[in-house]
């Protein structure tokens, strides 16, 4: 669904269709945030088709945090066409915690607190640990849109009982 000009959302329906909200920014660069589970990428592919986009046209995949239901789908992208980025702390945490199970590419650059510009879009990266130790929120300052990952849910907050989670930190 279109949220505003240049922003599409593929919203969570149920855990078998997708298990996170995926967003696509359609600017001078095509930016996809949180692709979700690899096995549920059909949901993302059909959402992209509705926006007249395809997975091969995505320039950058940004990840809010490393839980597989947000991150794993990065495996479906062609590394020669799509850059992949997430927080350095989260990348090291999740690759260590998941051992060899989660086979993901190394990020081309890391999301660090502060400003980052991709194409004509300006973002501020904000560390928001607690649900996961290296979780970041991505603030799209041009449009005043905040992508929080699992920091907040509809009428709730992210769970803190997974490895590395801490309620006091999230609060
Ligand atoms: Zn999560």
PDB file of N, CA and C and ligand atoms in Angstrom, residues 65 67 69-70 131 150 162, ligand 1:
ATOM      1  N   UNK A  65      17.059  -4.477  12.500  1.00  0.00           N
ATOM      2  CA  UNK A  65      17.692  -5.373  13.478  1.00  0.00           C
ATOM      3  C   UNK A  65      17.755  -6.782  12.906  1.00  0.00           C
ATOM      4  N   UNK A  67      16.878  -9.942  13.697  1.00  0.00           N
ATOM      5  CA  UNK A  67      16.043 -11.143  13.825  1.00  0.00           C
ATOM      6  C   UNK A  67      15.684 -11.666  12.427  1.00  0.00           C
ATOM      7  N   UNK A  69      13.166 -12.785  11.036  1.00  0.00           N
ATOM      8  CA  UNK A  69      11.909 -12.359  10.404  1.00  0.00           C
ATOM      9  C   UNK A  69      11.970 -10.926   9.857  1.00  0.00           C
ATOM     10  N   UNK A  70      13.101 -10.268  10.039  1.00  0.00           N
ATOM     11  CA  UNK A  70      13.343  -8.969   9.399  1.00  0.00           C
ATOM     12  C   UNK A  70      14.493  -9.036   8.394  1.00  0.00           C
ATOM     13  N   UNK A 131      14.999  -4.350  22.388  1.00  0.00           N
ATOM     14  CA  UNK A 131      14.392  -5.529  21.750  1.00  0.00           C
ATOM     15  C   UNK A 131      15.509  -6.432  21.243  1.00  0.00           C
ATOM     16  N   UNK A 150      11.204  -3.491  15.427  1.00  0.00           N
ATOM     17  CA  UNK A 150      10.356  -4.051  16.495  1.00  0.00           C
ATOM     18  C   UNK A 150      10.461  -3.264  17.800  1.00  0.00           C
ATOM     19  N   UNK A 162      14.033 -12.314  24.047  1.00  0.00           N
ATOM     20  CA  UNK A 162      14.931 -12.998  23.114  1.00  0.00           C
ATOM     21  C   UNK A 162      16.376 -12.688  23.503  1.00  0.00           C
TER      22      UNK A 162
HETATM   23 ZN1  LIG B   1      12.627  -8.564  16.255  1.00  0.00          ZN
END
